[in-house]
Coordinates of C-alpha atoms in Angstrom, one line a residue:
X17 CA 9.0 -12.3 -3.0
X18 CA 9.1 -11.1 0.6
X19 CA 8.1 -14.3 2.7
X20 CA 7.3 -13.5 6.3
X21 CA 5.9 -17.1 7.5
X22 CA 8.3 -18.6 9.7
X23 CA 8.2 -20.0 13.1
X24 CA 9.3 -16.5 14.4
X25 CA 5.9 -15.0 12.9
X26 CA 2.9 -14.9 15.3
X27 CA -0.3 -14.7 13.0
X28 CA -3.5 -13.9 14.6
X29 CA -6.9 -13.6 12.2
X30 CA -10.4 -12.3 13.4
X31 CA -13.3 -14.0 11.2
X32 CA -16.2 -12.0 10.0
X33 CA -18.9 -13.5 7.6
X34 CA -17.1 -12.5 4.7
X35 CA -13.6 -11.5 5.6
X36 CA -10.7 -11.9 8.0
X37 CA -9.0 -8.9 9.6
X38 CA -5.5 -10.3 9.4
X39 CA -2.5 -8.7 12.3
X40 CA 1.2 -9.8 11.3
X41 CA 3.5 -9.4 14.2
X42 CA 6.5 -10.4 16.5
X43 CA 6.3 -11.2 20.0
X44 CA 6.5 -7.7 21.2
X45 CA 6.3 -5.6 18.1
X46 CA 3.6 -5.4 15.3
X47 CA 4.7 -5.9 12.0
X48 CA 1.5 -5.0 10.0
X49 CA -2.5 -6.1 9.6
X50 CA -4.6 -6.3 6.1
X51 CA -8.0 -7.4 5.5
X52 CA -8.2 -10.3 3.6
X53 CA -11.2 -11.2 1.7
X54 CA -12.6 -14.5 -0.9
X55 CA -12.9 -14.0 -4.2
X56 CA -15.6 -15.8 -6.5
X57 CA -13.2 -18.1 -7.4
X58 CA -12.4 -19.6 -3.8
X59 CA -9.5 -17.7 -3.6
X60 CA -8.2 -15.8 -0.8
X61 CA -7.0 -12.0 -2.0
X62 CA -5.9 -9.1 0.2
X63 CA -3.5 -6.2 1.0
X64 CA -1.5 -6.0 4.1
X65 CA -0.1 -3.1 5.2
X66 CA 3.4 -3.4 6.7
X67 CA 4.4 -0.9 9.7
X68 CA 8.2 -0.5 9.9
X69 CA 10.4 2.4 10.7
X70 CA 7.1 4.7 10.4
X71 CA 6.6 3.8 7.0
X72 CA 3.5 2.0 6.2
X73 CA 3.9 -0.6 2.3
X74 CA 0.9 -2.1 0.6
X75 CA 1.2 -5.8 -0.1
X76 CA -0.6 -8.5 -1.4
X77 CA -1.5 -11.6 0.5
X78 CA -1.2 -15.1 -0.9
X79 CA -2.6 -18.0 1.2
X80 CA -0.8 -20.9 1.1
X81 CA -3.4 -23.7 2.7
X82 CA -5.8 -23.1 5.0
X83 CA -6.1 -26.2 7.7
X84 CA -10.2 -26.9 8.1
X85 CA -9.0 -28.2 11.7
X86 CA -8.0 -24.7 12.7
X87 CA -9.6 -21.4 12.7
X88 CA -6.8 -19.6 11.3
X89 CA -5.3 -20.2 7.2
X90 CA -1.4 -20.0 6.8
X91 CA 0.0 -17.7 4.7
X92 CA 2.9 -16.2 2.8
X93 CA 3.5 -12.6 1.9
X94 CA 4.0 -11.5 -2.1
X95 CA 5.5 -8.1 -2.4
X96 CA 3.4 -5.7 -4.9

């Protein structure tokens, strides 16, 4: 498992009515973005695409919690 949550990670999340458009990245470099979406179930699914040395790698996005006193949900990457 490749986890990318960590005080270091800056997450930033954009709500629409049925999905999040989801932008990984460090202070002064981006890292990746995905659009993450709910399933039936109540579960959050989506694939992030990582930008590093040119090279762009699917993943898949596993939310941890989500807070209901913020806006944003915290997450952890899963390597596909």
């Amino acid at each position: 498992m490749t986890d990318l949550y960590s005080d270091k990670l800056v997450r930033e999340a954009i709500w629409t009515e049925v999905s999040l458009i989801v932008r990984f990245f460090f202070p002064d470099q981006p890292i990746g973005f995905g659009d993450l979406c709910r399933e039936d179930d109540g579960s959050w699914t989506a694939s992030i695409h990582t930008i590093e040395n040119g090279v762009r790698e699917t993943y898949e996005l596993g939310m941890l919690f989500s807070d209901p006193c913020h806006a944003e949900p915290i997450f952890h990457i899963i390597a596909a």
